Short mmCIF file of C-alpha atoms in Angstrom, two decimals:
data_model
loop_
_atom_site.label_atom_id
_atom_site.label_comp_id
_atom_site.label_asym_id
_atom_site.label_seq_id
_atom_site.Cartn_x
_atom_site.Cartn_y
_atom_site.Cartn_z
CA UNK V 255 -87.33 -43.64 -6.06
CA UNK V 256 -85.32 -46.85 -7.20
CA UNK V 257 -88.46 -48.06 -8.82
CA UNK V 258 -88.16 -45.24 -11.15
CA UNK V 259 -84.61 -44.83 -11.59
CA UNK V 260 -85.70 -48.97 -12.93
CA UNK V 261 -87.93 -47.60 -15.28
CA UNK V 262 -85.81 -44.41 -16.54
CA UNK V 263 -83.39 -47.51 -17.45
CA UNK V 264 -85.51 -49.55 -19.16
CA UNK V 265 -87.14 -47.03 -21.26
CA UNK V 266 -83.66 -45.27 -21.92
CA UNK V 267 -82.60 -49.19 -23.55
CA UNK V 268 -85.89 -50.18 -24.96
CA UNK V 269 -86.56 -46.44 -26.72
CA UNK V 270 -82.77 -44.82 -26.95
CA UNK V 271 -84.25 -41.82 -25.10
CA UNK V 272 -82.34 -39.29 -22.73
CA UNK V 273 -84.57 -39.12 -20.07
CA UNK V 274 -84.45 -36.61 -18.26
CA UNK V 275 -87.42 -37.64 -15.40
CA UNK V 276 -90.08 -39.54 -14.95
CA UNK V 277 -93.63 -37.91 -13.11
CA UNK V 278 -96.08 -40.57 -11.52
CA UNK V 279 -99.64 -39.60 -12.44
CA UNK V 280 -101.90 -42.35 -11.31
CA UNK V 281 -101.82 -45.63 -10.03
CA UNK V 282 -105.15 -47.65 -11.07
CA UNK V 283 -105.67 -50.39 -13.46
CA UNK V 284 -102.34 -49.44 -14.89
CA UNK V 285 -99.25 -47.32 -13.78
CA UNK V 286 -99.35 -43.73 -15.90
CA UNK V 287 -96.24 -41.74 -16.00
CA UNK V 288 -95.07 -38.63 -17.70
CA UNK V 289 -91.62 -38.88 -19.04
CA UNK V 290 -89.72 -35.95 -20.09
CA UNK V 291 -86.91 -36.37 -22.08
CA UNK V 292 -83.94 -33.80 -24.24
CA UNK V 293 -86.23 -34.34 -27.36
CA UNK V 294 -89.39 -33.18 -25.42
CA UNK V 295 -92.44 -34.99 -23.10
CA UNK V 296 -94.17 -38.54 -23.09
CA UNK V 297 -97.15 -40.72 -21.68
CA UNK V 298 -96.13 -43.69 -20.30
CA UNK V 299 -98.43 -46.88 -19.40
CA UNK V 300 -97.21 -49.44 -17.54
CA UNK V 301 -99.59 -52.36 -17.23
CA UNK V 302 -99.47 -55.29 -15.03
CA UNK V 303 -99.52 -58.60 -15.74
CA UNK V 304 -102.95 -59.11 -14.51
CA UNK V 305 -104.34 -57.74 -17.69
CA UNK V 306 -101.56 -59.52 -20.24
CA UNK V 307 -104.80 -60.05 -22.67
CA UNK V 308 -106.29 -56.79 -22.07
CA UNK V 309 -103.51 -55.10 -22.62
CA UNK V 310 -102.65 -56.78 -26.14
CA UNK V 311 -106.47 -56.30 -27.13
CA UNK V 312 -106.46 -52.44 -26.31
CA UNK V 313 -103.05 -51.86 -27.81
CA UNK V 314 -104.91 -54.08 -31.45
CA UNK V 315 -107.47 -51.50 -31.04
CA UNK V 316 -105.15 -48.25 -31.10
CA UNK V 317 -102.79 -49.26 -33.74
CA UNK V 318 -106.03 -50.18 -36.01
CA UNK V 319 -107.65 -46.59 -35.28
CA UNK V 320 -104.21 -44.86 -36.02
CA UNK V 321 -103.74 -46.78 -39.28
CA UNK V 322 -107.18 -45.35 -39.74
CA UNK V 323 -106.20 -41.84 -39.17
CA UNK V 324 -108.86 -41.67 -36.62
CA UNK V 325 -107.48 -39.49 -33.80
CA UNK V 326 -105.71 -41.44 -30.94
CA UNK V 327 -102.27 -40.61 -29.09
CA UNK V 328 -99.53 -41.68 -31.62
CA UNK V 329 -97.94 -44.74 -29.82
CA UNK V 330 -93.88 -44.56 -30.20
CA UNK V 331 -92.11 -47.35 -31.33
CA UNK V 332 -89.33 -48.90 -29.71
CA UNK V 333 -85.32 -48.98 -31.13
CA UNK V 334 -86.37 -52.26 -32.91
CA UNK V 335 -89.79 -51.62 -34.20
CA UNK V 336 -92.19 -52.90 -31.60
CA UNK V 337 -95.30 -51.03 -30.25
CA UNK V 338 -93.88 -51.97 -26.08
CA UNK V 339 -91.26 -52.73 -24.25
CA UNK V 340 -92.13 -56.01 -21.61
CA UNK V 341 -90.22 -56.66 -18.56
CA UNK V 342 -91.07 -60.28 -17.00
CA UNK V 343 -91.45 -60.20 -13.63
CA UNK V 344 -92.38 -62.97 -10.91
CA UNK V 345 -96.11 -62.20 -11.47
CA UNK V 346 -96.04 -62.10 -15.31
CA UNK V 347 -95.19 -59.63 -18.01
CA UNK V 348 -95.66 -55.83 -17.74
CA UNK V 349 -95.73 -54.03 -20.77
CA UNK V 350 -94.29 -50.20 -20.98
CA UNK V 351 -96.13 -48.33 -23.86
CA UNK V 352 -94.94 -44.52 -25.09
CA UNK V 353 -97.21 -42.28 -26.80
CA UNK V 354 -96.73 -39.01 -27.53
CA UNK V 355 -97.79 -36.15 -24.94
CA UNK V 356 -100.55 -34.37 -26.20
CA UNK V 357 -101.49 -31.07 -23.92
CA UNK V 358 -105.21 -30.44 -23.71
CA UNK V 359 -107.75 -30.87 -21.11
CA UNK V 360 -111.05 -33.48 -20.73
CA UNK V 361 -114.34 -32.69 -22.38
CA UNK V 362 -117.24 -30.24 -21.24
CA UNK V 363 -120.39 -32.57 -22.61
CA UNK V 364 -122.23 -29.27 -21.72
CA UNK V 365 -120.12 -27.16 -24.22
CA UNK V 366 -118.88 -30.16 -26.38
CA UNK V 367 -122.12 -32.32 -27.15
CA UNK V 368 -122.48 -31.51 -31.09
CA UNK V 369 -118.71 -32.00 -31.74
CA UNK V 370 -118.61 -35.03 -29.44
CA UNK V 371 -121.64 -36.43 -31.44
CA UNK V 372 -119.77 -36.36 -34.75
CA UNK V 373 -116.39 -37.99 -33.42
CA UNK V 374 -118.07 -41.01 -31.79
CA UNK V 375 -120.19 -41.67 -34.65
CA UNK V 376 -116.58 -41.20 -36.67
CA UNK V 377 -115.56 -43.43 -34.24
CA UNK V 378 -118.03 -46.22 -34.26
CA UNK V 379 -118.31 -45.96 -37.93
CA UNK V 380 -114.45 -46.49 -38.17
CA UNK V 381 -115.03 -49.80 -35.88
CA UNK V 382 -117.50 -51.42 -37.96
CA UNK V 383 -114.11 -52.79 -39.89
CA UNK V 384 -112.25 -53.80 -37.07
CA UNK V 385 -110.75 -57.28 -38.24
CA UNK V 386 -110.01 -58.21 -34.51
CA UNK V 387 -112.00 -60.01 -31.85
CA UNK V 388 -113.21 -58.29 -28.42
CA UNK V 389 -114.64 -59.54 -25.20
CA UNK V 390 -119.12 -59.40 -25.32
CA UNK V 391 -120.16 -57.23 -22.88
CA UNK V 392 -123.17 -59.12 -22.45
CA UNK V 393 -125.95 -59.67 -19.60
CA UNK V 394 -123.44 -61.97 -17.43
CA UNK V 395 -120.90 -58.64 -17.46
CA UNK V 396 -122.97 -55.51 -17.50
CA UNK V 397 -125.44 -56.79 -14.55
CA UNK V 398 -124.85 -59.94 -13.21
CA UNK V 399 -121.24 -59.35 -12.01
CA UNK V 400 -122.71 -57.04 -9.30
CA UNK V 401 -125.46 -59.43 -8.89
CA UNK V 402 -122.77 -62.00 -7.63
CA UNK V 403 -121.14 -60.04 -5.44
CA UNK V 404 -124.21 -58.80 -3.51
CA UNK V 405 -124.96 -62.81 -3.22
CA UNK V 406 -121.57 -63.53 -1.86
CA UNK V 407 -121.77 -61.14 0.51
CA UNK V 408 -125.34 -61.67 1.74
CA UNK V 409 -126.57 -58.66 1.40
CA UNK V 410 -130.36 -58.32 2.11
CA UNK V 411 -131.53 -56.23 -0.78
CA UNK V 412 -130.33 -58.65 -3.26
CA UNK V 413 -133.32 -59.26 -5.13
CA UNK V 414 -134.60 -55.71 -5.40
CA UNK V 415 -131.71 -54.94 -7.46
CA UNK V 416 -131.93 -58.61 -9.28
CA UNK V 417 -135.33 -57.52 -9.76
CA UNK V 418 -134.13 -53.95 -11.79
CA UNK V 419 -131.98 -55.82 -13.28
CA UNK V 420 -134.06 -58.07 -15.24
CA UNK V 421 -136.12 -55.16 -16.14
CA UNK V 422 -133.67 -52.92 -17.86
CA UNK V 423 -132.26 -55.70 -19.59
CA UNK V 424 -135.08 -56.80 -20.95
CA UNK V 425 -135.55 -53.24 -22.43
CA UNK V 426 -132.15 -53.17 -24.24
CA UNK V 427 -131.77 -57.04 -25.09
CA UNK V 428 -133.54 -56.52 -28.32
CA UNK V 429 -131.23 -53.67 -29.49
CA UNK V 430 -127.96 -54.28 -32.08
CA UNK V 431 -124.99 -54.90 -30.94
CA UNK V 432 -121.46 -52.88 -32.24
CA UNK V 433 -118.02 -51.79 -30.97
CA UNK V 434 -117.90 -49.45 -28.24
CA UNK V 435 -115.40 -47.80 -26.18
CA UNK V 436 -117.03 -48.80 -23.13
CA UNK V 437 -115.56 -46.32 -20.98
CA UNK V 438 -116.30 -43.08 -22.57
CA UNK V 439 -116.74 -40.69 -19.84
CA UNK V 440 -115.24 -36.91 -20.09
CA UNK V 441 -111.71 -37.76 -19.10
CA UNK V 442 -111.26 -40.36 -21.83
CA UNK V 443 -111.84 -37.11 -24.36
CA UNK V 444 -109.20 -34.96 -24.48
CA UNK V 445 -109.46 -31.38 -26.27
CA UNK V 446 -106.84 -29.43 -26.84
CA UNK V 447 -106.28 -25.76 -27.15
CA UNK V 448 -106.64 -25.79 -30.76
CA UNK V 449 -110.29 -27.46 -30.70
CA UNK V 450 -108.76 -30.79 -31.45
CA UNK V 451 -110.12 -34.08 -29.85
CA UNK V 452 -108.29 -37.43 -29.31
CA UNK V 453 -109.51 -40.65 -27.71
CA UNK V 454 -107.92 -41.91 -24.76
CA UNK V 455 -107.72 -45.18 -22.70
CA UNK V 456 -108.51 -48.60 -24.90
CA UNK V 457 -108.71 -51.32 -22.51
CA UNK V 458 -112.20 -51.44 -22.09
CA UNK V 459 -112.84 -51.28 -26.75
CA UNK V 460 -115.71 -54.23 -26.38
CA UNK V 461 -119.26 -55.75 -28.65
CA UNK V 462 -121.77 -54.31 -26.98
CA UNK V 463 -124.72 -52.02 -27.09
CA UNK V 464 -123.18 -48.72 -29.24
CA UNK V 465 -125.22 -46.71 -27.16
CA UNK V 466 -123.43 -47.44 -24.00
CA UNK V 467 -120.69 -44.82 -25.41
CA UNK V 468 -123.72 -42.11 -25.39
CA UNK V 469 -125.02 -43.42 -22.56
CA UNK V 470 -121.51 -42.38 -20.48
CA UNK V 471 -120.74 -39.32 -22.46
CA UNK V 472 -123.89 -37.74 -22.44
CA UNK V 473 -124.81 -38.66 -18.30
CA UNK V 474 -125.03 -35.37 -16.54
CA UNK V 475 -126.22 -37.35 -13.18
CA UNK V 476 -123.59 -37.68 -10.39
CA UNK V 477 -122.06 -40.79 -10.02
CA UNK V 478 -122.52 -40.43 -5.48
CA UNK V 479 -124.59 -37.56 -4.87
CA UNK V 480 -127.86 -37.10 -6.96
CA UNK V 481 -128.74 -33.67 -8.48
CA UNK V 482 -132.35 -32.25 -8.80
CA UNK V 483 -131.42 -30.99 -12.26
CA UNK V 484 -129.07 -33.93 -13.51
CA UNK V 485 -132.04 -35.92 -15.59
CA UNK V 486 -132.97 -32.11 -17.33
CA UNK V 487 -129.06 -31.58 -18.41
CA UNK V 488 -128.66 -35.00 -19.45
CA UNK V 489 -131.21 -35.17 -21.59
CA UNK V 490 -130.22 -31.45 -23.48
CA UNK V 491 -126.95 -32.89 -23.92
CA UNK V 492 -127.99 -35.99 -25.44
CA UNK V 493 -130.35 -34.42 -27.83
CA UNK V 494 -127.80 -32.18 -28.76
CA UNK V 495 -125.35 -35.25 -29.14
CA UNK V 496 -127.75 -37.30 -31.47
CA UNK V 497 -128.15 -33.99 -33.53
CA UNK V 498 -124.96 -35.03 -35.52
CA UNK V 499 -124.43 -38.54 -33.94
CA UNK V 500 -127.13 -39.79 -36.59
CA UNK V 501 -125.90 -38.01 -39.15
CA UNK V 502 -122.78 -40.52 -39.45
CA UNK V 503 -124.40 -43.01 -37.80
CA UNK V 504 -128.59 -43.86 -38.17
CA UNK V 505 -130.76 -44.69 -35.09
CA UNK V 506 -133.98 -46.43 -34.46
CA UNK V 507 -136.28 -44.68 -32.48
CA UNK V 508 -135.71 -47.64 -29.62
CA UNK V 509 -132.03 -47.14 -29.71
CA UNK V 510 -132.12 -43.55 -28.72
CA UNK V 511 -134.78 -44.32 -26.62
CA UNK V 512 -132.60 -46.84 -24.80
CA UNK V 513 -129.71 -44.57 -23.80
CA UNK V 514 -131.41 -43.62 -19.78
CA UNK V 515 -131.90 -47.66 -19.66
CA UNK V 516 -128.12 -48.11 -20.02
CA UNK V 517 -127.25 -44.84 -17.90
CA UNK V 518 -128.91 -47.53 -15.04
CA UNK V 519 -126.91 -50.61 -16.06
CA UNK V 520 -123.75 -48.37 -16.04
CA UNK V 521 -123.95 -48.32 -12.70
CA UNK V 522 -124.25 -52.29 -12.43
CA UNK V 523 -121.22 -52.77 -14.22
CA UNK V 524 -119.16 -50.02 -12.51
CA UNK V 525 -120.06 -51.08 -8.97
CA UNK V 526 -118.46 -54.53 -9.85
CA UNK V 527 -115.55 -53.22 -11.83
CA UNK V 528 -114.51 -51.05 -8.83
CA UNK V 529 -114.65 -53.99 -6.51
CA UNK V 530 -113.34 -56.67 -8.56
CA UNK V 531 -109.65 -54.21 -9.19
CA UNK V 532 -109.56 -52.18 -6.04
CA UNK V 533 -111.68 -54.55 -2.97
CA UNK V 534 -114.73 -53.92 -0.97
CA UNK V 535 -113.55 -51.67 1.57
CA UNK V 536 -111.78 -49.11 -1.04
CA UNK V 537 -115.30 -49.04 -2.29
CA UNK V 538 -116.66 -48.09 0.89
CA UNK V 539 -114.47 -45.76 1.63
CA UNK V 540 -115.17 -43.98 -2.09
CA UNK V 541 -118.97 -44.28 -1.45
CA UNK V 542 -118.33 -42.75 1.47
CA UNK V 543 -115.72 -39.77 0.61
CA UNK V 544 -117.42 -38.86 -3.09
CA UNK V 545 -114.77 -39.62 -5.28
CA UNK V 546 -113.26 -42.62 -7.42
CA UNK V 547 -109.96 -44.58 -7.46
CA UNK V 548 -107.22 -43.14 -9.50
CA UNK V 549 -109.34 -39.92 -9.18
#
């Protein structure tokens, strides 16, 4: 594809690489590639200019963790020094980060919870220092983006879900507020074969509710099809989670409490996230079929 022969070019300039090929392995928010070069394999991201800020935020985050020795893909540097590469284009700027490859596979909460426990209470222990500034996930993000869209669309059930939605945020409102991954479901925790774990995927690094992390870690419950016995496993693997969790970082009883509340405004959030970057009717069609974009 000339596209990629592009890229192979720009990274080969930008990175003095001899590559070799370049793989296409999703297409979502951003444009993920594996590049293999003569001096072995890469992850590429290639964002677009949409999310310029995002990008910039996310890329704050990772550098801070790695200076922190906290485990996150090394990002490579370019000939002269710089974290990216950037290519303008007639939308904006797209920015082309390398990281290392790292071979392993996502996390089984069912296997993983104690371990998991300890490295996101590393984790959110290691952000209580971050210098930098990140978007609030507050009320207006996590439930009334969804709320909006249901209004412009007219659809008739509006205020049942306005309704839940006041309720469960009135249970959590009270609750501190910390840095959070936001997005920390099982594919965003990579294990590899030696029993190592990394973080993945920064763009979504917000202030909000530290048990939102838990709350997407530990949820057992299918996202499209309910399961009698999702609740039952959710709740073992949380309890094992918060076994070691609270050993590096201490709860109040309404915090762990709160962690089913947010498993419900999850579902808020991601319902407008998925139609604000991929439409309506791609949506649908996932509702529909069982699966997610960039699945």
């Amino acid at each position: 594809m000339m596209e990629e022969r592009v890229l192979q070019r720009q990274i080969e300039a930008a990175y003095g690489l001899s590559v070799q090929s370049i793989t296409l392995l999703r297409d979502s928010g951003c444009l993920a590639y594996r590049v293999d070069t003569a001096d072995g394999a890469y992850f590429l991201r290639v964002t677009k200019p949409l999310f310029e800020k995002t990008t910039l935020d996310a890329l704050s985050v990772q550098l801070y963790l790695l200076e922190q020795g906290f485990p996150v893909p090394p990002v490579i540097r370019t000939s002269d020094g710089a974290p990216y590469a950037q290519q303008k284009t007639d939308d904006g700027v797209c920015y082309e980060i390398l990281y290392d490859w790292i071979d392993g596979e996502e996390v089984d909460p069912e296997t993983d919870a104690e371990a998991i426990g300890t490295f996101v209470g590393d984790l959110h222990r290691v952000m209580q220092d971050y210098p930098g500034q990140l978007p609030e996930w507050d009320r207006a993000y996590m439930i009334d983006r969804y709320l909006n869209i249901m209004r412009r669309k007219n659809y008739p059930g509006v205020d049942a879900f306005a309704a839940l939605g006041e309720e469960l945020w009135a249970r959590v409102d009270s609750l501190p507020r910390g840095y959070c991954h936001g997005d920390l479901y099982r594919g965003n925790l990579l294990k590899t074969t030696d029993g190592k774990y990394y973080l993945l995927d920064f763009d979504t690094f917000c202030r909000a509710f530290s048990q939102y992390d838990a709350a997407l870690i530990c949820n057992m419950t299918d996202y499209f099809t309910p399961e009698p016995d999702g609740f039952a496993k959710t709740r073992a693997v949380y309890e094992r989670y918060l076994s070691t969790y609270t050993k590096v970082i201490p709860l109040s009883s309404a915090e762990q409490a709160a962690v089913y509340d947010l498993i419900a405004i999850y579902h808020f959030s991601l319902q407008a996230t998925i139609i604000e970057l991929f439409g309506l009717i791609v949506w649908i069609t996932h509702s529909l079929t069982g699966s997610m974009p960039g699945s």
